[in-house]
Amino acid sequence: MSGGDAKKLVRSPSGLRMVPEHRNARSPFGLDEPPWVPDKECPRCMQCDTKFDFITRKHHCRRCGKCFCDKCCSKKVPLPRMCFVDPVRQCAECALVSQKETEFYDKQLKVLMNGATFFVTLGTSDKSELMVCRLSNNQRYLVLDGDSHYEIEIIQISTVQILTEGFTPGGGNTRAIGMILQYKVPGSEEVTQMKFIAGEDFSCNKKLSASWLAAMHKVSK
């Protein structure tokens, strides 16, 4: 799983990108660079309709590839989903989306990769196993380690249901205590279910587990 994690620096018309050497090692959260709207097909700003001329230059949004004037495409925002090394020029609409995603990359993904401990039950079994669950470094697999070992490819996960406790009819606070995960076994249409419950003993940090579950909920969206 980890052998193909090497990355290389490439230069595209949009900027420098640090990408996996092998395409099949790409993160499932990644996006391809969009084709740019050709200059000859864009005489006016695609946002404010300002006509381009010698003074009013055209700029392409690195996320959507559309053509804008400087006023409508002036923000430079990190775009980790396309592996850009530096912040890149984006239109206002795309910049807003990218800013929200940056928080996901900076916080939630790091929480998932650090891992947390759960009691894991496979299928209809009545036995659970204490396992450390984490996202792999290339973000492609959910790795579970205990007496057993599982690697679940993220793109094979079909359902993530977060389990909570503490709900009251009056609208009291709830907290995440576990999740039910369903995924397809590669090479078949069989669906497997796993149940994760935060542990009660001293070896399990329930606050860490709750943060991990909240991050997993973000991933599922």
PDB file of C-alpha atoms in Angstrom:
ATOM      1  CA  MET A   1       0.000   0.000   0.000  1.00  0.00           C
ATOM      2  CA  SER A   2       2.774   2.451   0.878  1.00  0.00           C
ATOM      3  CA  GLY A   3       5.208   1.616  -1.909  1.00  0.00           C
ATOM      4  CA  GLY A   4       3.660   4.016  -4.401  1.00  0.00           C
ATOM      5  CA  ASP A   5       3.477   7.088  -2.181  1.00  0.00           C
ATOM      6  CA  ALA A   6       6.438   8.903  -3.784  1.00  0.00           C
ATOM      7  CA  LYS A   7       5.680  12.373  -5.141  1.00  0.00           C
ATOM      8  CA  LYS A   8       7.165  14.619  -7.817  1.00  0.00           C
ATOM      9  CA  LEU A   9       7.129  18.352  -8.483  1.00  0.00           C
ATOM     10  CA  VAL A  10       5.512  19.318 -11.792  1.00  0.00           C
ATOM     11  CA  ARG A  11       4.856  22.662 -13.444  1.00  0.00           C
ATOM     12  CA  SER A  12       1.540  23.301 -15.133  1.00  0.00           C
ATOM     13  CA  PRO A  13       0.161  26.523 -16.680  1.00  0.00           C
ATOM     14  CA  SER A  14      -1.557  27.106 -13.332  1.00  0.00           C
ATOM     15  CA  GLY A  15       1.498  26.744 -11.088  1.00  0.00           C
ATOM     16  CA  LEU A  16       3.714  24.247  -9.295  1.00  0.00           C
ATOM     17  CA  ARG A  17       2.081  21.034  -8.075  1.00  0.00           C
ATOM     18  CA  MET A  18       3.374  18.226  -5.862  1.00  0.00           C
ATOM     19  CA  VAL A  19       1.668  15.134  -7.251  1.00  0.00           C
ATOM     20  CA  PRO A  20       2.030  11.346  -6.743  1.00  0.00           C
ATOM     21  CA  GLU A  21       4.426   9.705  -9.189  1.00  0.00           C
ATOM     22  CA  HIS A  22       1.813   7.074  -9.963  1.00  0.00           C
ATOM     23  CA  ARG A  23      -1.722   8.098 -10.890  1.00  0.00           C
ATOM     24  CA  ASN A  24      -3.233   5.138  -9.059  1.00  0.00           C
ATOM     25  CA  ALA A  25      -1.740   6.508  -5.821  1.00  0.00           C
ATOM     26  CA  ARG A  26      -3.732   9.749  -6.015  1.00  0.00           C
ATOM     27  CA  SER A  27      -5.845  10.797  -3.068  1.00  0.00           C
ATOM     28  CA  PRO A  28      -9.581  10.102  -3.534  1.00  0.00           C
ATOM     29  CA  PHE A  29     -10.157  13.700  -2.430  1.00  0.00           C
ATOM     30  CA  GLY A  30      -8.120  15.122  -5.307  1.00  0.00           C
ATOM     31  CA  LEU A  31      -9.382  17.058  -8.329  1.00  0.00           C
ATOM     32  CA  ASP A  32      -8.007  17.227 -11.851  1.00  0.00           C
ATOM     33  CA  GLU A  33      -6.996  20.609 -13.217  1.00  0.00           C
ATOM     34  CA  PRO A  34      -9.844  21.927 -15.411  1.00  0.00           C
ATOM     35  CA  PRO A  35      -9.312  22.828 -19.066  1.00  0.00           C
ATOM     36  CA  TRP A  36      -9.080  26.593 -19.478  1.00  0.00           C
ATOM     37  CA  VAL A  37     -11.690  28.389 -21.540  1.00  0.00           C
ATOM     38  CA  PRO A  38      -9.717  29.403 -24.680  1.00  0.00           C
ATOM     39  CA  ASP A  39      -8.868  33.107 -24.819  1.00  0.00           C
ATOM     40  CA  LYS A  40     -10.493  33.491 -28.237  1.00  0.00           C
ATOM     41  CA  GLU A  41     -13.804  32.235 -26.818  1.00  0.00           C
ATOM     42  CA  CYS A  42     -13.772  34.729 -23.992  1.00  0.00           C
ATOM     43  CA  PRO A  43     -13.984  38.381 -25.126  1.00  0.00           C
ATOM     44  CA  ARG A  44     -15.644  39.432 -21.849  1.00  0.00           C
ATOM     45  CA  CYS A  45     -15.372  38.626 -18.151  1.00  0.00           C
ATOM     46  CA  MET A  46     -17.581  35.617 -17.394  1.00  0.00           C
ATOM     47  CA  GLN A  47     -18.688  37.239 -14.129  1.00  0.00           C
ATOM     48  CA  CYS A  48     -19.206  41.001 -14.665  1.00  0.00           C
ATOM     49  CA  ASP A  49     -19.223  41.072 -18.493  1.00  0.00           C
ATOM     50  CA  THR A  50     -16.439  43.654 -18.668  1.00  0.00           C
ATOM     51  CA  LYS A  51     -14.855  43.707 -22.123  1.00  0.00           C
ATOM     52  CA  PHE A  52     -11.217  42.678 -22.255  1.00  0.00           C
ATOM     53  CA  ASP A  53      -8.741  45.039 -23.916  1.00  0.00           C
ATOM     54  CA  PHE A  54      -5.120  46.101 -23.660  1.00  0.00           C
ATOM     55  CA  ILE A  55      -5.698  47.500 -20.155  1.00  0.00           C
ATOM     56  CA  THR A  56      -8.271  45.017 -18.816  1.00  0.00           C
ATOM     57  CA  ARG A  57      -6.492  41.693 -18.927  1.00  0.00           C
ATOM     58  CA  LYS A  58      -8.078  38.265 -18.648  1.00  0.00           C
ATOM     59  CA  HIS A  59      -7.256  35.745 -15.940  1.00  0.00           C
ATOM     60  CA  HIS A  60      -8.240  32.101 -15.585  1.00  0.00           C
ATOM     61  CA  CYS A  61      -9.544  30.640 -12.346  1.00  0.00           C
ATOM     62  CA  ARG A  62      -7.350  27.657 -11.469  1.00  0.00           C
ATOM     63  CA  ARG A  63     -10.284  25.721 -10.048  1.00  0.00           C
ATOM     64  CA  CYS A  64     -13.026  26.132 -12.678  1.00  0.00           C
ATOM     65  CA  GLY A  65     -10.944  27.228 -15.702  1.00  0.00           C
ATOM     66  CA  LYS A  66     -13.292  30.096 -16.574  1.00  0.00           C
ATOM     67  CA  CYS A  67     -12.068  33.514 -17.712  1.00  0.00           C
ATOM     68  CA  PHE A  68     -12.402  36.668 -15.574  1.00  0.00           C
ATOM     69  CA  CYS A  69     -11.113  40.190 -15.196  1.00  0.00           C
ATOM     70  CA  ASP A  70      -8.679  40.939 -12.373  1.00  0.00           C
ATOM     71  CA  LYS A  71     -11.430  42.350 -10.144  1.00  0.00           C
ATOM     72  CA  CYS A  72     -13.462  39.133 -10.357  1.00  0.00           C
ATOM     73  CA  CYS A  73     -10.478  36.802 -10.056  1.00  0.00           C
ATOM     74  CA  SER A  74      -8.016  38.505  -7.748  1.00  0.00           C
ATOM     75  CA  LYS A  75      -7.909  36.144  -4.751  1.00  0.00           C
ATOM     76  CA  LYS A  76      -5.057  33.709  -4.334  1.00  0.00           C
ATOM     77  CA  VAL A  77      -6.186  30.820  -2.166  1.00  0.00           C
ATOM     78  CA  PRO A  78      -4.622  27.427  -1.303  1.00  0.00           C
ATOM     79  CA  LEU A  79      -5.982  24.604  -3.447  1.00  0.00           C
ATOM     80  CA  PRO A  80      -4.754  21.347  -1.856  1.00  0.00           C
ATOM     81  CA  ARG A  81      -7.255  19.212  -3.777  1.00  0.00           C
ATOM     82  CA  MET A  82      -5.214  19.943  -6.922  1.00  0.00           C
ATOM     83  CA  CYS A  83      -1.888  19.584  -5.057  1.00  0.00           C
ATOM     84  CA  PHE A  84      -0.744  23.169  -5.683  1.00  0.00           C
ATOM     85  CA  VAL A  85       2.356  24.126  -3.703  1.00  0.00           C
ATOM     86  CA  ASP A  86       1.376  27.802  -3.371  1.00  0.00           C
ATOM     87  CA  PRO A  87      -1.964  29.647  -3.250  1.00  0.00           C
ATOM     88  CA  VAL A  88      -3.379  30.154  -6.751  1.00  0.00           C
ATOM     89  CA  ARG A  89      -5.676  32.651  -8.444  1.00  0.00           C
ATOM     90  CA  GLN A  90      -9.379  31.773  -8.168  1.00  0.00           C
ATOM     91  CA  CYS A  91     -12.695  33.461  -8.832  1.00  0.00           C
ATOM     92  CA  ALA A  92     -14.739  34.559  -5.825  1.00  0.00           C
ATOM     93  CA  GLU A  93     -17.097  31.573  -5.942  1.00  0.00           C
ATOM     94  CA  CYS A  94     -14.313  28.991  -6.212  1.00  0.00           C
ATOM     95  CA  ALA A  95     -12.188  30.778  -3.595  1.00  0.00           C
ATOM     96  CA  LEU A  96     -14.994  30.414  -1.059  1.00  0.00           C
ATOM     97  CA  VAL A  97     -15.227  26.666  -1.677  1.00  0.00           C
ATOM     98  CA  SER A  98     -11.448  26.244  -1.523  1.00  0.00           C
ATOM     99  CA  GLN A  99     -11.218  28.157   1.757  1.00  0.00           C
ATOM    100  CA  LYS A 100     -13.694  25.747   3.331  1.00  0.00           C
ATOM    101  CA  GLU A 101     -11.752  22.778   1.966  1.00  0.00           C
ATOM    102  CA  THR A 102      -8.477  24.127   3.334  1.00  0.00           C
ATOM    103  CA  GLU A 103      -9.873  23.777   6.856  1.00  0.00           C
ATOM    104  CA  PHE A 104     -10.781  20.182   6.030  1.00  0.00           C
ATOM    105  CA  TYR A 105      -7.250  19.456   4.813  1.00  0.00           C
ATOM    106  CA  ASP A 106      -5.543  21.300   7.671  1.00  0.00           C
ATOM    107  CA  LYS A 107      -7.682  19.840  10.460  1.00  0.00           C
ATOM    108  CA  GLN A 108      -9.977  16.900   9.708  1.00  0.00           C
ATOM    109  CA  LEU A 109      -7.599  14.943   7.464  1.00  0.00           C
ATOM    110  CA  LYS A 110      -4.782  15.283   9.999  1.00  0.00           C
ATOM    111  CA  VAL A 111      -7.070  13.979  12.756  1.00  0.00           C
ATOM    112  CA  LEU A 112      -7.979  10.965  10.604  1.00  0.00           C
ATOM    113  CA  MET A 113      -4.349  10.236   9.745  1.00  0.00           C
ATOM    114  CA  ASN A 114      -3.314  10.425  13.421  1.00  0.00           C
ATOM    115  CA  GLY A 115      -5.904   7.767  14.220  1.00  0.00           C
ATOM    116  CA  ALA A 116      -8.035   6.755  17.210  1.00  0.00           C
ATOM    117  CA  THR A 117      -8.957   3.556  19.062  1.00  0.00           C
ATOM    118  CA  PHE A 118     -12.285   1.728  18.812  1.00  0.00           C
ATOM    119  CA  PHE A 119     -13.889  -1.598  19.519  1.00  0.00           C
ATOM    120  CA  VAL A 120     -14.640  -2.927  16.033  1.00  0.00           C
ATOM    121  CA  THR A 121     -17.278  -5.544  15.215  1.00  0.00           C
ATOM    122  CA  LEU A 122     -17.305  -7.167  11.784  1.00  0.00           C
ATOM    123  CA  GLY A 123     -20.624  -8.057  10.140  1.00  0.00           C
ATOM    124  CA  THR A 124     -23.064  -9.936  12.381  1.00  0.00           C
ATOM    125  CA  SER A 125     -20.373 -11.181  14.764  1.00  0.00           C
ATOM    126  CA  ASP A 126     -21.016 -10.772  18.484  1.00  0.00           C
ATOM    127  CA  LYS A 127     -17.310 -10.334  19.193  1.00  0.00           C
ATOM    128  CA  SER A 128     -15.467  -7.027  19.004  1.00  0.00           C
ATOM    129  CA  GLU A 129     -11.754  -6.291  18.714  1.00  0.00           C
ATOM    130  CA  LEU A 130      -9.840  -3.295  20.028  1.00  0.00           C
ATOM    131  CA  MET A 131      -8.239  -1.648  16.993  1.00  0.00           C
ATOM    132  CA  VAL A 132      -6.396   1.541  16.066  1.00  0.00           C
ATOM    133  CA  CYS A 133      -8.140   3.128  13.073  1.00  0.00           C
ATOM    134  CA  ARG A 134      -6.449   5.703  10.854  1.00  0.00           C
ATOM    135  CA  LEU A 135      -6.382   7.100   7.353  1.00  0.00           C
ATOM    136  CA  SER A 136      -3.331   6.054   5.331  1.00  0.00           C
ATOM    137  CA  ASN A 137      -0.713   8.647   4.400  1.00  0.00           C
ATOM    138  CA  ASN A 138      -1.895   8.663   0.777  1.00  0.00           C
ATOM    139  CA  GLN A 139      -5.493   9.098   2.014  1.00  0.00           C
ATOM    140  CA  ARG A 140      -6.653   6.107  -0.039  1.00  0.00           C
ATOM    141  CA  TYR A 141      -7.253   3.575   2.728  1.00  0.00           C
ATOM    142  CA  LEU A 142      -8.848   3.270   6.131  1.00  0.00           C
ATOM    143  CA  VAL A 143      -6.345   1.120   8.043  1.00  0.00           C
ATOM    144  CA  LEU A 144      -7.402  -0.923  11.086  1.00  0.00           C
ATOM    145  CA  ASP A 145      -4.754  -2.539  13.280  1.00  0.00           C
ATOM    146  CA  GLY A 146      -5.259  -4.887  16.227  1.00  0.00           C
ATOM    147  CA  ASP A 147      -4.850  -8.646  16.426  1.00  0.00           C
ATOM    148  CA  SER A 148      -6.362  -8.485  12.939  1.00  0.00           C
ATOM    149  CA  HIS A 149      -5.486  -6.095  10.116  1.00  0.00           C
ATOM    150  CA  TYR A 150      -7.831  -4.497   7.566  1.00  0.00           C
ATOM    151  CA  GLU A 151      -7.310  -1.991   4.765  1.00  0.00           C
ATOM    152  CA  ILE A 152     -10.527  -0.540   3.359  1.00  0.00           C
ATOM    153  CA  GLU A 153     -10.245   1.581   0.223  1.00  0.00           C
ATOM    154  CA  ILE A 154     -12.034   4.890   0.771  1.00  0.00           C
ATOM    155  CA  ILE A 155     -13.725   4.810  -2.641  1.00  0.00           C
ATOM    156  CA  GLN A 156     -15.297   1.447  -1.724  1.00  0.00           C
ATOM    157  CA  ILE A 157     -17.107   2.901   1.316  1.00  0.00           C
ATOM    158  CA  SER A 158     -20.796   3.301   0.530  1.00  0.00           C
ATOM    159  CA  THR A 159     -22.284   4.378   3.880  1.00  0.00           C
ATOM    160  CA  VAL A 160     -21.037   6.121   7.024  1.00  0.00           C
ATOM    161  CA  GLN A 161     -23.548   6.363   9.865  1.00  0.00           C
ATOM    162  CA  ILE A 162     -22.367   8.193  12.995  1.00  0.00           C
ATOM    163  CA  LEU A 163     -23.739   6.810  16.279  1.00  0.00           C
ATOM    164  CA  THR A 164     -24.493   9.310  19.026  1.00  0.00           C
ATOM    165  CA  GLU A 165     -25.752   9.378  22.594  1.00  0.00           C
ATOM    166  CA  GLY A 166     -27.147  12.044  24.899  1.00  0.00           C
ATOM    167  CA  PHE A 167     -30.109  13.149  22.757  1.00  0.00           C
ATOM    168  CA  THR A 168     -33.143  14.315  24.670  1.00  0.00           C
ATOM    169  CA  PRO A 169     -36.588  15.381  23.374  1.00  0.00           C
ATOM    170  CA  GLY A 170     -35.826  18.894  24.610  1.00  0.00           C
ATOM    171  CA  GLY A 171     -32.831  19.138  22.296  1.00  0.00           C
ATOM    172  CA  GLY A 172     -29.992  18.251  24.635  1.00  0.00           C
ATOM    173  CA  ASN A 173     -26.397  17.889  23.527  1.00  0.00           C
ATOM    174  CA  THR A 174     -25.262  14.747  21.750  1.00  0.00           C
ATOM    175  CA  ARG A 175     -21.806  13.282  21.305  1.00  0.00           C
ATOM    176  CA  ALA A 176     -20.437  10.809  18.807  1.00  0.00           C
ATOM    177  CA  ILE A 177     -19.695   7.393  20.322  1.00  0.00           C
ATOM    178  CA  GLY A 178     -19.183   5.281  17.201  1.00  0.00           C
ATOM    179  CA  MET A 179     -20.145   4.620  13.607  1.00  0.00           C
ATOM    180  CA  ILE A 180     -21.453   1.970  11.274  1.00  0.00           C
ATOM    181  CA  LEU A 181     -19.445   1.623   8.081  1.00  0.00           C
ATOM    182  CA  GLN A 182     -20.546  -0.255   4.967  1.00  0.00           C
ATOM    183  CA  TYR A 183     -18.189  -0.960   2.070  1.00  0.00           C
ATOM    184  CA  LYS A 184     -17.923  -3.131  -1.002  1.00  0.00           C
ATOM    185  CA  VAL A 185     -15.364  -5.892  -1.135  1.00  0.00           C
ATOM    186  CA  PRO A 186     -13.130  -5.283  -4.206  1.00  0.00           C
ATOM    187  CA  GLY A 187     -13.955  -7.590  -7.096  1.00  0.00           C
ATOM    188  CA  SER A 188     -17.493  -8.335  -5.947  1.00  0.00           C
ATOM    189  CA  GLU A 189     -20.813  -6.691  -5.171  1.00  0.00           C
ATOM    190  CA  GLU A 190     -20.765  -8.006  -1.607  1.00  0.00           C
ATOM    191  CA  VAL A 191     -21.316  -5.320   1.045  1.00  0.00           C
ATOM    192  CA  THR A 192     -19.543  -5.710   4.381  1.00  0.00           C
ATOM    193  CA  GLN A 193     -20.499  -3.865   7.565  1.00  0.00           C
ATOM    194  CA  MET A 194     -18.285  -2.785  10.450  1.00  0.00           C
ATOM    195  CA  LYS A 195     -19.381  -1.221  13.707  1.00  0.00           C
ATOM    196  CA  PHE A 196     -17.011   1.079  15.610  1.00  0.00           C
ATOM    197  CA  ILE A 197     -17.596   1.951  19.272  1.00  0.00           C
ATOM    198  CA  ALA A 198     -15.365   4.221  21.355  1.00  0.00           C
ATOM    199  CA  GLY A 199     -13.777   2.222  24.178  1.00  0.00           C
ATOM    200  CA  GLU A 200     -14.574   2.637  27.841  1.00  0.00           C
ATOM    201  CA  ASP A 201     -11.227   1.614  29.322  1.00  0.00           C
ATOM    202  CA  PHE A 202      -8.143   3.662  30.184  1.00  0.00           C
ATOM    203  CA  SER A 203      -6.422   2.912  26.888  1.00  0.00           C
ATOM    204  CA  CYS A 204      -9.047   4.753  24.842  1.00  0.00           C
ATOM    205  CA  ASN A 205      -9.218   8.549  24.673  1.00  0.00           C
ATOM    206  CA  LYS A 206     -12.938   9.259  24.138  1.00  0.00           C
ATOM    207  CA  LYS A 207     -12.359  12.912  23.236  1.00  0.00           C
ATOM    208  CA  LEU A 208      -9.883  11.863  20.539  1.00  0.00           C
ATOM    209  CA  SER A 209     -12.318   9.222  19.297  1.00  0.00           C
ATOM    210  CA  ALA A 210     -15.132  11.792  19.103  1.00  0.00           C
ATOM    211  CA  SER A 211     -12.902  14.162  17.080  1.00  0.00           C
ATOM    212  CA  TRP A 212     -11.952  11.303  14.758  1.00  0.00           C
ATOM    213  CA  LEU A 213     -15.615  10.401  14.218  1.00  0.00           C
ATOM    214  CA  ALA A 214     -16.504  14.040  13.487  1.00  0.00           C
ATOM    215  CA  ALA A 215     -13.718  14.144  10.877  1.00  0.00           C
ATOM    216  CA  MET A 216     -14.948  10.869   9.362  1.00  0.00           C
ATOM    217  CA  HIS A 217     -18.410  12.404   9.097  1.00  0.00           C
ATOM    218  CA  LYS A 218     -16.877  15.289   7.100  1.00  0.00           C
ATOM    219  CA  VAL A 219     -15.148  12.814   4.787  1.00  0.00           C
ATOM    220  CA  SER A 220     -18.421  11.036   4.084  1.00  0.00           C
ATOM    221  CA  LYS A 221     -19.888  14.293   2.777  1.00  0.00           C
TER     222      LYS A 221
END
